[in-house]
Backbone as ProteinMPNN parsed JSONL, in Angstrom:
{"seq_chain_A": "FTNEGLISTLLHLLIKMHSLCTSLSISFCTSLCISLCKSFCTSLCISLCTSLCISLCKSFCTSLCISLCTSLCISLCKSFCTSLCTSLCLSQPTPHCTILAGF", "coords_chain_A": {"N_chain_A": [[72.146, -18.551, 41.065], [70.736, -15.606, 40.249], [71.407, -12.153, 39.242], [69.014, -10.754, 39.213], [67.532, -12.252, 41.022], [69.0, -11.812, 43.327], [68.716, -9.027, 43.651], [65.954, -8.923, 43.973], [65.672, -10.31, 46.393], [67.081, -8.584, 48.077], [65.466, -6.297, 47.898], [63.219, -7.283, 49.16], [64.202, -7.544, 51.769], [64.641, -4.843, 52.273], [62.061, -3.828, 52.222], [61.075, -4.818, 54.602], [62.571, -3.262, 56.303], [61.511, -0.795, 55.924], [59.542, 0.702, 57.502], [61.042, 1.246, 59.758], [63.137, 2.713, 58.647], [61.942, 5.055, 57.685], [61.77, 6.785, 59.794], [64.304, 7.457, 60.468], [67.459, 9.19, 60.083], [68.875, 9.836, 56.849], [71.607, 9.242, 56.486], [72.241, 7.501, 58.595], [70.482, 5.44, 58.029], [71.369, 4.637, 55.51], [73.889, 3.635, 56.158], [73.107, 1.492, 57.781], [71.656, -0.025, 55.935], [73.668, -0.664, 54.024], [75.371, -2.111, 55.666], [73.774, -4.345, 56.42], [73.364, -5.395, 53.896], [75.977, -6.032, 53.016], [76.581, -8.003, 54.884], [74.687, -9.976, 54.254], [75.466, -10.529, 51.596], [78.083, -11.417, 51.938], [77.831, -13.858, 53.354], [76.341, -15.249, 51.478], [78.097, -15.29, 49.255], [80.261, -16.721, 50.313], [79.213, -19.331, 50.663], [78.323, -19.943, 48.007], [80.662, -19.495, 46.447], [82.562, -21.16, 47.616], [81.578, -23.694, 47.029], [81.581, -23.503, 44.215], [84.307, -23.007, 43.684], [85.535, -25.299, 44.665], [84.612, -27.145, 42.834], [85.705, -26.078, 40.412], [88.427, -26.192, 41.003], [89.006, -28.815, 41.323], [90.72, -30.669, 39.972], [93.246, -29.754, 40.634], [93.053, -29.274, 43.311], [93.555, -27.257, 46.034], [93.862, -25.873, 49.333], [94.69, -23.278, 49.15], [93.933, -22.45, 46.574], [91.099, -22.552, 46.764], [90.712, -20.738, 48.84], [91.739, -18.282, 47.773], [90.012, -17.894, 45.58], [87.504, -17.742, 46.836], [87.87, -15.46, 48.445], [88.202, -13.483, 46.476], [85.677, -13.511, 45.253], [84.024, -12.718, 47.395], [84.959, -10.101, 47.781], [84.234, -8.862, 45.328], [81.469, -9.163, 45.462], [80.77, -7.706, 47.767], [81.43, -5.154, 46.92], [79.605, -4.789, 44.801], [77.166, -4.934, 46.245], [77.416, -2.806, 48.043], [77.35, -0.609, 46.324], [74.795, -0.962, 45.191], [73.067, -0.78, 47.47], [73.702, 1.777, 48.381], [72.823, 3.347, 46.246], [70.048, 2.742, 46.245], [69.293, 3.678, 48.803], [69.953, 6.367, 48.694], [68.449, 7.389, 46.68], [66.059, 8.627, 47.15], [64.427, 11.797, 47.359], [63.719, 13.005, 49.73], [64.507, 14.121, 53.12], [64.601, 11.99, 54.819], [65.086, 8.443, 55.062], [63.243, 7.111, 53.095], [63.047, 4.546, 51.65], [61.502, 2.768, 50.002], [59.273, 4.209, 49.183], [57.972, 4.641, 46.801], [57.093, 2.17, 46.017]], "CA_chain_A": [[71.513, -17.4, 41.709], [70.885, -14.52, 39.297], [71.396, -10.785, 39.764], [67.613, -10.417, 39.454], [67.148, -12.911, 42.264], [69.687, -11.111, 44.41], [68.061, -7.729, 43.817], [64.625, -9.203, 44.512], [65.848, -10.646, 47.812], [67.468, -7.359, 48.778], [64.285, -5.447, 47.996], [62.377, -7.887, 50.19], [64.781, -7.142, 53.05], [64.445, -3.409, 52.44], [60.653, -3.616, 52.549], [60.962, -5.059, 56.04], [63.23, -2.158, 56.989], [60.919, 0.47, 55.499], [58.936, 1.47, 58.585], [62.137, 1.714, 60.605], [63.941, 3.692, 57.926], [61.259, 6.338, 57.472], [61.946, 7.656, 60.955], [65.734, 7.656, 60.729], [68.158, 10.059, 59.142], [69.312, 9.091, 55.661], [72.98, 8.737, 56.638], [72.204, 6.336, 59.467], [69.782, 4.382, 57.323], [72.258, 4.153, 54.46], [74.897, 2.801, 56.82], [72.446, 0.262, 58.197], [71.351, -0.771, 54.716], [74.925, -1.2, 53.477], [75.856, -3.113, 56.607], [72.96, -5.55, 56.261], [73.591, -5.914, 52.556], [77.296, -6.664, 53.006], [76.502, -9.219, 55.673], [73.941, -10.928, 53.437], [76.272, -10.923, 50.444], [79.263, -12.16, 52.365], [77.456, -15.243, 53.639], [75.939, -15.847, 50.203], [79.29, -15.532, 48.455], [81.072, -17.782, 50.909], [78.649, -20.637, 50.345], [78.338, -20.169, 46.565], [82.018, -19.565, 45.909], [83.27, -22.339, 48.118], [81.115, -24.811, 46.196], [82.056, -23.304, 42.848], [85.76, -23.132, 43.63], [85.892, -26.709, 44.849], [84.374, -27.775, 41.533], [86.676, -25.581, 39.446], [89.805, -26.529, 41.38], [89.048, -30.228, 41.702], [91.872, -31.386, 39.426], [94.459, -29.346, 41.356], [92.413, -28.64, 44.458], [94.333, -26.965, 47.231], [93.189, -24.9, 50.188], [95.07, -21.957, 48.645], [93.077, -22.183, 45.416], [89.747, -22.284, 47.25], [90.783, -19.522, 49.642], [91.891, -17.134, 46.882], [88.803, -17.753, 44.791], [86.444, -17.287, 47.741], [88.182, -14.072, 48.821], [87.928, -12.636, 45.319], [84.232, -13.439, 45.087], [83.475, -11.899, 48.484], [85.313, -8.708, 47.496], [83.395, -8.4, 44.229], [80.096, -9.143, 45.914], [80.626, -6.576, 48.687], [81.482, -3.945, 46.111], [78.311, -4.714, 44.119], [76.115, -4.662, 47.218], [77.58, -1.465, 48.578], [76.848, 0.307, 45.295], [73.35, -1.14, 45.081], [72.413, -0.244, 48.655], [73.884, 3.223, 48.421], [71.918, 3.908, 45.243], [68.671, 2.615, 46.726], [69.064, 4.51, 49.978], [70.139, 7.779, 48.389], [67.639, 7.77, 45.522], [64.886, 9.395, 47.565], [64.738, 13.221, 47.525], [63.358, 13.476, 51.06], [65.627, 14.064, 54.067], [64.583, 10.717, 55.522], [65.362, 7.303, 54.196], [62.005, 6.428, 52.689], [63.633, 3.759, 50.566], [60.564, 2.155, 49.067], [58.041, 4.985, 49.194], [57.308, 4.549, 45.506], [56.74, 0.782, 45.673]], "C_chain_A": [[71.767, -16.165, 40.845], [70.939, -13.157, 39.991], [69.974, -10.35, 40.078], [67.136, -11.021, 40.763], [67.763, -12.235, 43.474], [69.001, -9.787, 44.706], [66.674, -7.907, 44.426], [64.692, -9.507, 46.006], [66.21, -9.416, 48.628], [66.279, -6.423, 48.944], [63.333, -5.968, 49.062], [62.875, -7.499, 51.586], [64.531, -5.661, 53.321], [62.998, -3.065, 52.763], [60.435, -3.802, 54.048], [61.559, -3.911, 56.85], [62.478, -0.842, 56.828], [60.354, 1.309, 56.648], [59.979, 2.018, 59.548], [62.868, 2.867, 59.933], [63.26, 5.046, 57.788], [61.458, 7.301, 58.636], [63.407, 7.952, 61.278], [66.351, 8.608, 59.719], [68.736, 9.218, 58.016], [70.719, 8.527, 55.831], [73.019, 7.487, 57.508], [71.568, 5.16, 58.737], [70.644, 3.788, 56.219], [73.327, 3.234, 55.04], [74.319, 1.451, 57.233], [72.163, -0.635, 56.995], [72.597, -1.432, 54.143], [75.468, -2.312, 54.371], [75.097, -4.432, 56.472], [73.228, -6.22, 54.925], [74.937, -6.622, 52.448], [77.267, -7.998, 53.739], [75.807, -10.334, 54.894], [74.806, -11.449, 52.296], [77.484, -11.749, 50.825], [78.923, -13.623, 52.619], [77.03, -15.974, 52.37], [77.155, -16.217, 49.369], [80.147, -16.657, 49.008], [80.524, -19.152, 50.513], [78.693, -20.944, 48.847], [79.742, -20.372, 46.039], [82.799, -20.758, 46.402], [82.883, -23.555, 47.289], [81.674, -24.713, 44.781], [83.555, -23.542, 42.739], [86.222, -24.568, 43.837], [85.71, -27.451, 43.531], [85.432, -27.373, 40.514], [88.085, -26.076, 39.73], [90.011, -28.021, 41.631], [90.309, -30.943, 41.216], [93.183, -30.995, 40.112], [94.056, -28.677, 42.659], [93.363, -28.503, 45.643], [93.56, -25.956, 48.064], [93.504, -23.477, 49.719], [94.163, -21.546, 47.492], [91.68, -21.774, 45.875], [89.709, -20.958, 48.021], [90.87, -18.265, 48.78], [90.61, -16.857, 46.109], [87.654, -17.21, 45.642], [86.649, -15.832, 48.134], [87.855, -13.097, 47.699], [86.426, -12.442, 45.144], [83.598, -12.555, 46.155], [83.766, -10.421, 48.234], [84.424, -8.121, 46.403], [81.951, -8.236, 44.68], [79.844, -7.977, 46.869], [80.578, -5.269, 47.912], [80.142, -3.725, 45.392], [77.212, -4.306, 45.086], [76.211, -3.272, 47.807], [77.027, -0.436, 47.601], [75.328, 0.246, 45.196], [72.626, -0.502, 46.26], [72.535, 1.267, 48.739], [72.928, 3.899, 47.449], [70.471, 3.875, 45.717], [68.386, 3.591, 47.862], [69.149, 5.995, 49.676], [69.233, 8.279, 47.265], [66.419, 8.617, 45.872], [65.264, 10.856, 47.818], [64.444, 13.755, 48.927], [64.534, 13.371, 52.019], [65.656, 12.775, 54.881], [64.701, 9.57, 54.544], [64.099, 6.518, 53.883], [62.312, 5.611, 51.439], [62.611, 3.313, 49.527], [59.224, 2.89, 49.003], [57.26, 4.852, 47.887], [56.834, 3.153, 45.149], [55.448, 0.365, 46.339]], "O_chain_A": [[72.91, -15.726, 40.727], [70.571, -13.02, 41.157], [69.734, -9.666, 41.073], [66.418, -10.374, 41.526], [67.123, -12.103, 44.517], [68.736, -9.46, 45.862], [66.267, -7.132, 45.292], [63.873, -9.021, 46.786], [65.708, -9.226, 49.736], [66.1, -5.823, 50.004], [62.714, -5.186, 49.784], [62.084, -7.169, 52.469], [64.246, -5.269, 54.453], [62.737, -2.113, 53.498], [59.703, -3.04, 54.68], [61.103, -3.624, 57.957], [62.777, 0.127, 57.524], [60.657, 2.497, 56.753], [59.826, 3.114, 60.088], [63.18, 3.872, 60.571], [63.932, 6.078, 57.776], [61.324, 8.513, 58.465], [63.701, 8.63, 62.263], [65.817, 8.802, 58.627], [69.047, 8.041, 58.199], [70.993, 7.425, 55.356], [73.733, 6.532, 57.206], [72.051, 4.03, 58.814], [70.648, 2.574, 56.015], [73.628, 2.182, 54.475], [74.95, 0.408, 57.061], [72.399, -1.842, 57.033], [72.584, -2.618, 53.816], [75.962, -3.328, 53.884], [75.702, -5.503, 56.417], [73.309, -7.444, 54.83], [75.027, -7.696, 51.853], [77.843, -8.988, 53.288], [76.266, -11.476, 54.871], [74.874, -12.654, 52.056], [77.863, -12.676, 50.11], [79.631, -14.522, 52.162], [77.315, -17.159, 52.199], [77.238, -17.325, 48.838], [80.697, -17.455, 48.249], [81.275, -20.027, 50.08], [79.049, -22.052, 48.448], [79.998, -21.304, 45.276], [83.62, -21.31, 45.669], [83.737, -24.347, 46.892], [82.169, -25.691, 44.22], [84.018, -24.203, 41.809], [87.207, -24.995, 43.234], [86.539, -28.279, 43.153], [85.994, -28.228, 39.829], [88.85, -26.348, 38.805], [91.071, -28.435, 42.099], [90.901, -31.73, 41.955], [94.119, -31.792, 40.172], [94.625, -27.663, 43.063], [93.89, -29.482, 46.171], [92.69, -25.259, 47.542], [92.68, -22.575, 49.872], [93.682, -20.414, 47.449], [91.144, -20.763, 45.421], [88.782, -20.164, 47.863], [90.158, -17.292, 49.026], [90.179, -15.709, 46.001], [86.922, -16.32, 45.209], [85.695, -15.055, 48.153], [87.301, -12.023, 47.935], [85.964, -11.325, 44.912], [82.731, -11.734, 45.851], [82.897, -9.577, 48.456], [83.919, -7.007, 46.542], [81.29, -7.265, 44.31], [78.802, -7.328, 46.781], [79.777, -4.385, 48.216], [79.614, -2.613, 45.377], [76.411, -3.424, 44.777], [75.191, -2.626, 48.045], [76.324, 0.495, 47.996], [74.658, 1.277, 45.127], [71.665, 0.242, 46.063], [71.589, 1.956, 49.121], [72.297, 4.901, 47.784], [69.753, 4.868, 45.603], [67.349, 4.254, 47.871], [68.487, 6.8, 50.332], [69.249, 9.465, 46.937], [65.819, 9.246, 45.0], [66.302, 11.13, 48.42], [64.882, 14.853, 49.27], [65.467, 12.61, 51.764], [66.642, 12.501, 55.565], [64.445, 9.719, 53.349], [63.917, 5.395, 54.355], [61.891, 5.945, 50.331], [62.827, 3.461, 48.324], [58.177, 2.276, 48.795], [56.032, 4.941, 47.877], [56.235, 2.959, 44.092], [55.0, -0.768, 46.162]]}, "name": "protein", "num_of_chains": 1, "seq": "FTNEGLISTLLHLLIKMHSLCTSLSISFCTSLCISLCKSFCTSLCISLCTSLCISLCKSFCTSLCISLCTSLCISLCKSFCTSLCTSLCLSQPTPHCTILAGF"}
């Protein structure tokens, strides 16, 4: 799953939110966007990292190894998504969250 694929999926989700967001204040919309994005990324990371970590740790596979690896991935993914969503939501000069007005 590439960064381009992730961004494309996020943009698809944001398009669905667009009509809702145009009528909301930017701070509320940004919070909503970040919240949805974190939720999406967390579930994605759990499934991807659990599979990846099981493969990587197979020779010395322990629940601790898988748990640590999954936790690290989720943390990194949340951080990436928070930055991405904040940038997208705050990039518009208008007082409302017209996230995809230019698309």
